[in-house]
Amino acid sequence: MKTIHLVVGARPNFMKIAPLHHELLKYPDEYAIRLIHTGQHYDKRMSQFFFDDLGLPKPDEYLGVGSGRHGEQTARIMERYEKVLLKERPDLVVVAGDVNSTVACALDAVKMHIPVAHLEAGLRSFDRGMPEEINRIITDSISDWLLTPSQDGDANLLAEGIAPERIHFVGNIMIDSLVQHRERAVVSTILNNLGLKSHNYILITLHRPSNVDNREGLDTILSAFEQLAPEINLVFPIHPRTLKRLDEFGLRQRLDAIEGLMIIEPVGYYDFLRLQMEARLVLTDSGGIQEETTFFGVPCLTLRPNTERPVTIEEGTNLLVPLHTAGIVDQSHKVLYGKSEPARIPDLWDGHTAERIVALWRRDYDRLGSFG
Ligand code: UD1
Ligand code: UDP
């Protein structure tokens, strides 16, 4: 019997870990699963909602680290998770994505010579100004199993000199959750609840520090909303970071005054999938939403100068738009009034990634811990 820790911390981790959790449960004689929640995200709408929607059990360990500066938060996670590792000594630790919980738990594990598997390995924006890029580079360099969602991930890792036997192109595990829950999402009543009509609104999410942690960024974005709102409904489930910054910069009133813009609290997974599926356009700076819109074939404008997910541009429906009011409005108009570009779903974004990962581990069960 092997014990596997599945680590979650922030909103985008839940939909990446849930499919693996469900798949491992199929082999109760082979794997004991322990679900570890660092508590990086803790609001009900940023955490508990996803346990409910994704069918995840209560975490076996809740570290309750909360918010803080990068050093502070990362250190707190490391200090608390190390104690769990000392107690439990699992055979494998699985981390996902690029948040502070990912790098902190991976570091703890490798220093105790416990093997680490990284879900969503190999993604690179080549922008070291993003905290997530630092987290990706460090996590990939120390993980034993590098499980990539797209082949650009393999190429990035190989270019960094990582041994090919550690790299496994398994596909996009976030899409497993989407496929598993799509039917539930279709019957979500969120559109009715908000009084929205299909293909008649723009869905917005924003939380990147480069966009929302400075007044100019928020000002640019609000100006774009002011220009777009008279033409089409805007729906904005607002991230707590962004809400906090709007208040700090005294911009809340200006936002509230935009007629046709609906500010709502973050919504659960089914509701958000439904909002994406039915949107005419999505404006975002989220990583995962670039991928989900590509899967749904819904146009997405990403308000960033770069992306670690180039496949969503090359094959999918995504386009990068720099932070500039006229540019955001012009590109939105092209989507709203122009012709849509052909797009496809990238390879192995098929809902079977968790199966491929567990099959990989079972193929050589005794070597689970060693470099794949
Ligand atoms: C984090 C991740 C980011 C990811 C995002 C997904 C890092 C470095 N950043 O960014 O990569 O895209 O999650 O949503 O790991 N807050 C609350 N309630 C919560 C959580 C946060 O109010 O449940 C507020 C706090 O004021 C906090 C701020 O949001 O200081 C930022 O939270 P934090 O986890 O540090 O970063 P995110 O911006 O959420
Ligand atoms: N999401 C959600 N409700 C929301 C906003 C996002 O369920 O109000 C989901 C979205 O469908 C995707 C994930 O959260 O699965 C993306 O997380 P986020 O944008 O917070 O993080 P990122 O992907 O940028 O790291």
Short mmCIF file of C-alpha atoms and ligand atoms in Angstrom, two decimals:
data_model
loop_
_atom_site.label_atom_id
_atom_site.label_comp_id
_atom_site.label_asym_id
_atom_site.label_seq_id
_atom_site.Cartn_x
_atom_site.Cartn_y
_atom_site.Cartn_z
CA MET A 1 0.00 0.00 0.00
CA LYS A 2 1.33 3.44 -0.97
CA THR A 3 0.26 6.60 0.80
CA ILE A 4 -0.23 9.62 -1.44
CA HIS A 5 -0.69 13.19 -0.27
CA LEU A 6 -2.82 15.33 -2.56
CA VAL A 7 -2.13 19.00 -1.83
CA VAL A 8 -4.61 21.83 -2.43
CA GLY A 9 -4.41 25.44 -1.31
CA ALA A 10 -5.99 27.94 -3.70
CA ARG A 11 -9.09 27.96 -5.92
CA PRO A 12 -7.43 26.64 -9.11
CA ASN A 13 -6.00 23.64 -7.25
CA PHE A 14 -9.32 22.02 -6.42
CA MET A 15 -10.37 21.22 -9.99
CA LYS A 16 -6.91 19.81 -10.78
CA ILE A 17 -6.67 17.55 -7.72
CA ALA A 18 -10.30 16.29 -7.65
CA PRO A 19 -10.04 14.02 -10.75
CA LEU A 20 -6.90 12.38 -9.39
CA HIS A 21 -8.55 11.89 -6.01
CA HIS A 22 -11.52 10.17 -7.66
CA GLU A 23 -9.31 8.00 -9.88
CA LEU A 24 -7.03 6.85 -7.04
CA LEU A 25 -10.10 5.84 -5.02
CA LYS A 26 -10.70 3.10 -7.58
CA TYR A 27 -7.66 1.25 -6.20
CA PRO A 28 -8.28 1.10 -2.43
CA ASP A 29 -5.94 -1.87 -1.96
CA GLU A 30 -3.06 -0.04 -3.62
CA TYR A 31 -3.33 3.58 -2.54
CA ALA A 32 -4.21 5.39 0.68
CA ILE A 33 -5.08 9.00 -0.11
CA ARG A 34 -4.61 11.91 2.24
CA LEU A 35 -6.05 15.26 1.22
CA ILE A 36 -4.05 18.22 2.53
CA HIS A 37 -5.49 21.76 2.38
CA THR A 38 -3.01 24.52 3.22
CA GLY A 39 -5.78 27.11 3.68
CA GLN A 40 -4.16 29.64 1.32
CA HIS A 41 -7.71 30.35 0.13
CA TYR A 42 -10.21 30.13 2.94
CA ASP A 43 -13.38 32.10 2.09
CA LYS A 44 -16.30 29.78 1.58
CA ARG A 45 -16.61 30.96 -2.03
CA MET A 46 -12.90 30.41 -2.72
CA SER A 47 -12.68 26.98 -1.07
CA GLN A 48 -15.65 25.13 0.50
CA PHE A 49 -17.84 25.68 -2.58
CA PHE A 50 -15.39 23.60 -4.62
CA PHE A 51 -15.26 20.75 -2.13
CA ASP A 52 -19.05 20.57 -2.45
CA ASP A 53 -19.23 20.93 -6.24
CA LEU A 54 -16.32 18.62 -7.02
CA GLY A 55 -17.30 15.93 -4.50
CA LEU A 56 -14.12 16.23 -2.46
CA PRO A 57 -14.22 14.99 1.14
CA LYS A 58 -13.25 17.17 4.09
CA PRO A 59 -9.44 17.53 4.06
CA ASP A 60 -7.52 15.12 6.28
CA GLU A 61 -5.29 18.02 7.29
CA TYR A 62 -6.21 21.71 7.20
CA LEU A 63 -3.17 23.90 7.80
CA GLY A 64 -5.06 27.20 8.07
CA VAL A 65 -2.20 29.36 6.77
CA GLY A 66 -4.37 32.23 5.46
CA SER A 67 -3.12 35.26 3.56
CA GLY A 68 0.21 37.07 3.84
CA ARG A 69 3.22 38.40 1.96
CA HIS A 70 4.92 35.87 -0.29
CA GLY A 71 7.77 35.03 2.09
CA GLU A 72 5.47 34.96 5.06
CA GLN A 73 2.80 32.77 3.44
CA THR A 74 5.26 30.36 1.81
CA ALA A 75 7.21 29.99 5.06
CA ARG A 76 4.05 29.39 7.07
CA ILE A 77 2.95 26.64 4.69
CA MET A 78 6.39 25.03 4.81
CA GLU A 79 6.53 25.12 8.57
CA ARG A 80 3.09 23.58 9.01
CA TYR A 81 3.27 21.01 6.21
CA GLU A 82 6.68 19.76 7.34
CA LYS A 83 5.09 18.72 10.65
CA VAL A 84 2.48 16.69 8.75
CA LEU A 85 5.19 15.04 6.64
CA LEU A 86 7.22 14.15 9.74
CA LYS A 87 4.15 12.46 11.20
CA GLU A 88 2.98 10.67 8.06
CA ARG A 89 5.93 10.17 5.66
CA PRO A 90 3.88 9.48 2.52
CA ASP A 91 5.29 7.66 -0.49
CA LEU A 92 4.41 10.51 -2.85
CA VAL A 93 3.31 14.14 -2.61
CA VAL A 94 1.22 15.53 -5.48
CA VAL A 95 1.11 19.30 -6.04
CA ALA A 96 -0.73 21.19 -8.77
CA GLY A 97 -0.23 24.37 -10.77
CA ASP A 98 1.78 27.38 -9.69
CA VAL A 99 0.49 28.88 -6.46
CA ASN A 100 2.52 29.43 -3.29
CA SER A 101 1.11 26.25 -1.72
CA THR A 102 2.52 24.27 -4.67
CA VAL A 103 6.12 25.34 -4.28
CA ALA A 104 6.05 25.34 -0.46
CA CYS A 105 4.80 21.76 -0.15
CA ALA A 106 7.08 20.50 -2.93
CA LEU A 107 10.10 22.02 -1.16
CA ASP A 108 9.15 20.44 2.15
CA ALA A 109 8.76 17.02 0.56
CA VAL A 110 11.98 16.90 -1.48
CA LYS A 111 14.03 18.02 1.51
CA MET A 112 12.67 14.99 3.35
CA HIS A 113 13.50 12.82 0.31
CA ILE A 114 9.84 12.22 -0.39
CA PRO A 115 9.11 12.10 -4.14
CA VAL A 116 6.95 14.81 -5.67
CA ALA A 117 4.62 14.75 -8.67
CA HIS A 118 3.78 18.09 -10.29
CA LEU A 119 0.47 18.37 -12.14
CA GLU A 120 0.56 21.00 -14.89
CA ALA A 121 4.34 20.93 -15.18
CA GLY A 122 6.38 22.71 -17.82
CA LEU A 123 4.24 25.81 -18.38
CA ARG A 124 6.28 28.99 -18.81
CA SER A 125 5.28 32.61 -19.42
CA PHE A 126 8.99 33.56 -19.50
CA ASP A 127 8.03 36.48 -17.28
CA ARG A 128 9.86 36.30 -13.98
CA GLY A 129 7.91 39.31 -12.76
CA MET A 130 5.02 36.90 -12.13
CA PRO A 131 5.20 35.12 -8.77
CA GLU A 132 3.68 32.05 -10.45
CA GLU A 133 6.60 31.79 -12.91
CA ILE A 134 9.06 31.53 -10.03
CA ASN A 135 6.83 28.89 -8.40
CA ARG A 136 6.69 26.90 -11.67
CA ILE A 137 10.44 26.96 -12.28
CA ILE A 138 11.29 25.88 -8.74
CA THR A 139 8.61 23.20 -8.50
CA ASP A 140 9.56 21.68 -11.84
CA SER A 141 13.27 21.67 -11.04
CA ILE A 142 12.74 19.62 -7.86
CA SER A 143 9.82 17.34 -8.79
CA ASP A 144 10.27 13.71 -9.77
CA TRP A 145 7.16 13.33 -11.91
CA LEU A 146 6.59 16.21 -14.31
CA LEU A 147 3.08 15.71 -15.67
CA THR A 148 2.55 18.11 -18.56
CA PRO A 149 -0.79 19.34 -19.97
CA SER A 150 0.49 20.22 -23.45
CA GLN A 151 3.58 19.49 -25.48
CA ASP A 152 5.00 22.99 -25.14
CA GLY A 153 5.46 21.97 -21.49
CA ASP A 154 7.70 19.06 -22.50
CA ALA A 155 9.73 21.32 -24.79
CA ASN A 156 10.22 23.93 -22.02
CA LEU A 157 11.40 21.30 -19.56
CA LEU A 158 13.79 19.69 -22.03
CA ALA A 159 15.21 23.14 -22.86
CA GLU A 160 15.91 23.60 -19.14
CA GLY A 161 17.98 20.40 -19.18
CA ILE A 162 15.50 18.21 -17.33
CA ALA A 163 15.94 14.48 -17.98
CA PRO A 164 13.31 13.18 -20.44
CA GLU A 165 12.43 10.24 -18.19
CA ARG A 166 10.98 12.65 -15.62
CA ILE A 167 8.64 14.23 -18.18
CA HIS A 168 5.23 12.72 -19.03
CA PHE A 169 2.74 14.31 -21.40
CA VAL A 170 -0.52 13.25 -19.79
CA GLY A 171 -2.92 16.01 -20.88
CA ASN A 172 -4.90 18.67 -19.08
CA ILE A 173 -6.31 17.43 -15.79
CA MET A 174 -8.43 20.56 -15.28
CA ILE A 175 -10.40 19.48 -18.33
CA ASP A 176 -11.14 16.15 -16.57
CA SER A 177 -13.12 18.09 -13.96
CA LEU A 178 -14.86 20.12 -16.63
CA VAL A 179 -15.90 16.99 -18.54
CA GLN A 180 -17.03 15.23 -15.35
CA HIS A 181 -19.19 18.16 -14.24
CA ARG A 182 -20.39 19.57 -17.54
CA GLU A 183 -23.82 18.00 -17.27
CA ARG A 184 -24.36 19.46 -13.82
CA ALA A 185 -23.18 22.83 -15.09
CA VAL A 186 -25.67 22.82 -17.96
CA VAL A 187 -28.56 22.75 -15.48
CA SER A 188 -27.17 25.53 -13.28
CA THR A 189 -29.75 28.30 -12.81
CA ILE A 190 -27.18 31.09 -12.61
CA LEU A 191 -28.26 32.76 -15.85
CA ASN A 192 -31.87 32.98 -14.72
CA ASN A 193 -30.84 34.08 -11.26
CA LEU A 194 -28.87 36.96 -12.73
CA GLY A 195 -31.44 37.76 -15.41
CA LEU A 196 -28.97 37.04 -18.22
CA LYS A 197 -29.57 35.65 -21.68
CA SER A 198 -27.31 33.19 -23.44
CA HIS A 199 -24.63 34.83 -25.65
CA ASN A 200 -25.71 38.24 -24.51
CA TYR A 201 -23.05 39.16 -21.97
CA ILE A 202 -19.31 39.43 -21.38
CA LEU A 203 -17.95 37.44 -18.44
CA ILE A 204 -15.02 39.04 -16.61
CA THR A 205 -12.50 37.81 -14.03
CA LEU A 206 -9.38 39.66 -12.90
CA HIS A 207 -6.90 39.04 -10.13
CA ARG A 208 -3.31 39.33 -11.45
CA PRO A 209 -1.26 41.69 -9.27
CA SER A 210 0.09 43.35 -12.46
CA ASN A 211 -3.49 44.35 -13.39
CA VAL A 212 -5.18 45.01 -10.07
CA ASP A 213 -2.47 45.99 -7.58
CA ASN A 214 -1.92 49.43 -9.14
CA ARG A 215 -4.30 52.32 -9.70
CA GLU A 216 -3.39 52.82 -13.38
CA GLY A 217 -4.17 49.19 -14.22
CA LEU A 218 -7.57 49.34 -12.57
CA ASP A 219 -8.27 52.72 -14.12
CA THR A 220 -7.52 51.38 -17.62
CA ILE A 221 -9.81 48.40 -17.04
CA LEU A 222 -12.67 50.46 -15.61
CA SER A 223 -12.49 52.82 -18.60
CA ALA A 224 -12.90 49.82 -20.91
CA PHE A 225 -15.89 48.60 -18.89
CA GLU A 226 -17.44 52.08 -19.11
CA GLN A 227 -17.17 51.97 -22.89
CA LEU A 228 -18.45 48.41 -23.30
CA ALA A 229 -21.33 48.44 -20.79
CA PRO A 230 -23.74 50.51 -22.93
CA GLU A 231 -23.45 47.84 -25.66
CA ILE A 232 -23.67 44.54 -23.75
CA ASN A 233 -24.16 43.25 -20.19
CA LEU A 234 -20.97 42.71 -18.22
CA VAL A 235 -20.81 40.13 -15.42
CA PHE A 236 -17.91 40.31 -13.02
CA PRO A 237 -17.58 37.68 -10.26
CA ILE A 238 -14.97 39.56 -8.33
CA HIS A 239 -11.88 38.00 -6.75
CA PRO A 240 -11.22 39.07 -3.12
CA ARG A 241 -7.83 40.53 -4.03
CA THR A 242 -9.41 42.76 -6.66
CA LEU A 243 -12.23 43.88 -4.38
CA LYS A 244 -9.73 44.82 -1.71
CA ARG A 245 -7.64 46.86 -4.17
CA LEU A 246 -10.68 48.68 -5.61
CA ASP A 247 -11.55 49.76 -2.08
CA GLU A 248 -7.97 50.76 -1.30
CA PHE A 249 -7.73 52.91 -4.44
CA GLY A 250 -11.15 54.48 -3.84
CA LEU A 251 -12.49 53.07 -7.14
CA ARG A 252 -15.43 51.11 -5.80
CA GLN A 253 -18.01 53.85 -6.35
CA ARG A 254 -16.89 54.35 -9.93
CA LEU A 255 -17.27 50.63 -10.59
CA ASP A 256 -20.69 50.46 -8.93
CA ALA A 257 -21.85 53.38 -11.06
CA ILE A 258 -21.37 51.52 -14.37
CA GLU A 259 -24.83 50.69 -15.61
CA GLY A 260 -25.05 47.23 -17.17
CA LEU A 261 -22.10 45.93 -15.15
CA MET A 262 -23.06 43.27 -12.61
CA ILE A 263 -20.59 42.84 -9.76
CA ILE A 264 -21.13 39.54 -8.00
CA GLU A 265 -19.23 37.48 -5.45
CA PRO A 266 -17.09 34.61 -6.76
CA VAL A 267 -19.39 31.77 -7.81
CA GLY A 268 -19.15 27.99 -7.45
CA TYR A 269 -17.72 25.70 -10.08
CA TYR A 270 -20.94 24.61 -11.85
CA ASP A 271 -22.23 28.16 -12.00
CA PHE A 272 -18.96 29.47 -13.34
CA LEU A 273 -18.74 26.77 -16.02
CA ARG A 274 -22.26 27.67 -17.11
CA LEU A 275 -21.40 31.38 -17.19
CA GLN A 276 -18.42 30.57 -19.42
CA MET A 277 -20.29 28.24 -21.78
CA GLU A 278 -23.00 30.79 -22.47
CA ALA A 279 -20.83 33.92 -22.64
CA ARG A 280 -20.43 35.85 -25.85
CA LEU A 281 -16.92 36.74 -24.75
CA VAL A 282 -14.72 36.21 -21.69
CA LEU A 283 -12.31 38.89 -20.51
CA THR A 284 -9.84 37.49 -18.00
CA ASP A 285 -6.31 37.29 -16.64
CA SER A 286 -6.83 33.83 -15.12
CA GLY A 287 -4.70 30.89 -16.19
CA GLY A 288 -7.36 28.19 -15.98
CA ILE A 289 -10.05 30.23 -17.68
CA GLN A 290 -7.89 30.60 -20.80
CA GLU A 291 -7.99 26.79 -20.98
CA GLU A 292 -11.65 26.28 -20.17
CA THR A 293 -12.78 28.82 -22.80
CA THR A 294 -10.61 27.04 -25.36
CA PHE A 295 -12.34 23.78 -24.49
CA PHE A 296 -15.79 25.40 -24.79
CA GLY A 297 -14.85 27.25 -27.99
CA VAL A 298 -15.82 30.55 -26.38
CA PRO A 299 -13.76 33.61 -27.39
CA CYS A 300 -11.38 34.77 -24.67
CA LEU A 301 -9.36 37.96 -24.41
CA THR A 302 -6.57 37.65 -21.88
CA LEU A 303 -5.52 40.98 -20.41
CA ARG A 304 -1.84 40.13 -20.13
CA PRO A 305 1.31 40.70 -22.20
CA ASN A 306 2.14 36.96 -22.15
CA THR A 307 0.75 33.54 -21.31
CA GLU A 308 2.18 30.29 -20.01
CA ARG A 309 -0.55 28.57 -22.04
CA PRO A 310 0.38 29.36 -25.68
CA VAL A 311 -1.64 26.40 -26.97
CA THR A 312 -4.83 28.33 -26.11
CA ILE A 313 -3.76 30.96 -28.65
CA GLU A 314 -2.22 28.68 -31.28
CA GLU A 315 -5.07 26.17 -31.28
CA GLY A 316 -7.81 27.62 -29.09
CA THR A 317 -9.92 30.74 -28.78
CA ASN A 318 -7.58 32.92 -26.74
CA LEU A 319 -5.95 36.22 -27.67
CA LEU A 320 -3.60 38.36 -25.60
CA VAL A 321 -4.54 42.00 -25.20
CA PRO A 322 -2.19 44.48 -23.54
CA LEU A 323 -3.53 46.65 -20.75
CA HIS A 324 -4.77 49.56 -22.83
CA THR A 325 -8.36 50.81 -22.86
CA ALA A 326 -8.75 51.34 -26.62
CA GLY A 327 -7.12 47.96 -27.33
CA ILE A 328 -9.46 46.12 -24.96
CA VAL A 329 -12.51 47.84 -26.45
CA ASP A 330 -11.37 47.32 -30.09
CA GLN A 331 -10.62 43.63 -29.59
CA SER A 332 -13.93 43.14 -27.79
CA HIS A 333 -15.73 44.78 -30.73
CA LYS A 334 -13.98 42.42 -33.14
CA VAL A 335 -15.37 39.47 -31.20
CA LEU A 336 -18.83 40.96 -30.70
CA TYR A 337 -19.34 42.15 -34.26
CA GLY A 338 -16.81 40.18 -36.32
CA LYS A 339 -16.37 36.63 -37.55
CA SER A 340 -15.06 33.94 -35.21
CA GLU A 341 -11.72 32.27 -35.94
CA PRO A 342 -11.56 28.47 -36.29
CA ALA A 343 -10.31 26.74 -33.15
CA ARG A 344 -9.70 23.22 -31.89
CA ILE A 345 -9.35 21.45 -28.56
CA PRO A 346 -5.67 20.64 -27.87
CA ASP A 347 -4.43 17.04 -27.74
CA LEU A 348 -5.24 15.05 -24.61
CA TRP A 349 -7.67 17.64 -23.26
CA ASP A 350 -10.15 14.80 -23.27
CA GLY A 351 -11.25 14.12 -19.69
CA HIS A 352 -8.93 11.10 -19.24
CA THR A 353 -5.78 12.67 -17.82
CA ALA A 354 -6.22 11.31 -14.28
CA GLU A 355 -6.64 7.79 -15.71
CA ARG A 356 -3.39 8.18 -17.67
CA ILE A 357 -1.52 9.38 -14.59
CA VAL A 358 -2.69 6.54 -12.36
CA ALA A 359 -2.01 4.01 -15.14
CA LEU A 360 1.53 5.39 -15.32
CA TRP A 361 2.01 4.92 -11.59
CA ARG A 362 0.45 1.46 -11.55
CA ARG A 363 2.53 0.26 -14.50
CA ASP A 364 5.59 0.35 -12.33
CA TYR A 365 4.01 0.33 -8.90
CA ASP A 366 7.16 -0.47 -6.94
CA ARG A 367 9.04 2.43 -8.48
CA LEU A 368 6.33 4.97 -7.65
CA GLY A 369 8.76 7.04 -5.68
CA SER A 370 11.78 7.05 -7.93
CA PHE A 371 12.31 9.33 -10.91
CA GLY A 372 9.69 8.40 -13.47
C1 UD1 B 1 -3.45 33.17 -5.77
C2 UD1 B 1 -2.25 32.66 -6.56
C3 UD1 B 1 -2.47 32.90 -8.05
C4 UD1 B 1 -3.78 32.28 -8.50
C5 UD1 B 1 -4.92 32.78 -7.62
C6 UD1 B 1 -6.18 32.05 -8.00
C7 UD1 B 1 -0.03 32.80 -5.51
C8 UD1 B 1 1.22 33.53 -5.47
N1 UD1 B 1 -1.05 33.37 -6.17
O1 UD1 B 1 -3.55 34.56 -5.98
O2 UD1 B 1 -1.42 32.30 -8.77
O3 UD1 B 1 -4.00 32.62 -9.84
O4 UD1 B 1 -4.63 32.52 -6.25
O5 UD1 B 1 -7.31 32.63 -7.48
O6 UD1 B 1 -0.12 31.74 -4.97
N2 UD1 B 1 -8.23 36.67 -0.01
C9 UD1 B 1 -9.43 36.62 0.65
N3 UD1 B 1 -10.00 35.39 0.84
C10 UD1 B 1 -9.44 34.23 0.40
C11 UD1 B 1 -8.22 34.30 -0.26
C12 UD1 B 1 -7.61 35.53 -0.46
O7 UD1 B 1 -9.97 37.64 1.07
O8 UD1 B 1 -10.02 33.16 0.60
C13 UD1 B 1 -7.62 38.00 -0.25
C14 UD1 B 1 -6.65 38.41 0.84
O9 UD1 B 1 -6.78 39.79 1.00
C15 UD1 B 1 -5.31 38.11 0.22
C16 UD1 B 1 -5.56 38.34 -1.26
O10 UD1 B 1 -6.90 37.96 -1.47
O11 UD1 B 1 -4.27 38.91 0.73
C17 UD1 B 1 -4.64 37.56 -2.17
O12 UD1 B 1 -4.66 36.17 -1.87
P1 UD1 B 1 -3.40 35.22 -2.27
O13 UD1 B 1 -3.73 33.80 -2.01
O14 UD1 B 1 -2.16 35.76 -1.64
O15 UD1 B 1 -3.22 35.49 -3.79
P2 UD1 B 1 -4.29 35.48 -4.95
O16 UD1 B 1 -4.33 36.82 -5.55
O17 UD1 B 1 -5.54 34.86 -4.46
N1 UDP B 2 -13.80 29.79 -11.12
C1 UDP B 2 -14.98 29.57 -10.41
N2 UDP B 2 -15.68 30.65 -9.94
C2 UDP B 2 -15.30 31.94 -10.16
C3 UDP B 2 -14.10 32.14 -10.90
C4 UDP B 2 -13.38 31.05 -11.33
O1 UDP B 2 -15.38 28.43 -10.22
O2 UDP B 2 -15.99 32.86 -9.71
C5 UDP B 2 -13.01 28.62 -11.58
C6 UDP B 2 -12.75 28.54 -13.07
O3 UDP B 2 -13.80 27.87 -13.74
C7 UDP B 2 -11.46 27.75 -13.11
C8 UDP B 2 -10.73 28.20 -11.86
O4 UDP B 2 -11.72 28.75 -11.01
O5 UDP B 2 -11.74 26.35 -13.02
C9 UDP B 2 -9.67 29.23 -12.19
O6 UDP B 2 -9.15 29.75 -11.01
P1 UDP B 2 -8.51 31.20 -10.88
O7 UDP B 2 -8.91 32.03 -12.03
O8 UDP B 2 -8.80 31.68 -9.50
O9 UDP B 2 -6.95 30.87 -10.89
P2 UDP B 2 -5.83 30.73 -12.04
O10 UDP B 2 -6.30 29.70 -12.99
O11 UDP B 2 -5.64 32.08 -12.64
O12 UDP B 2 -4.61 30.35 -11.28
#
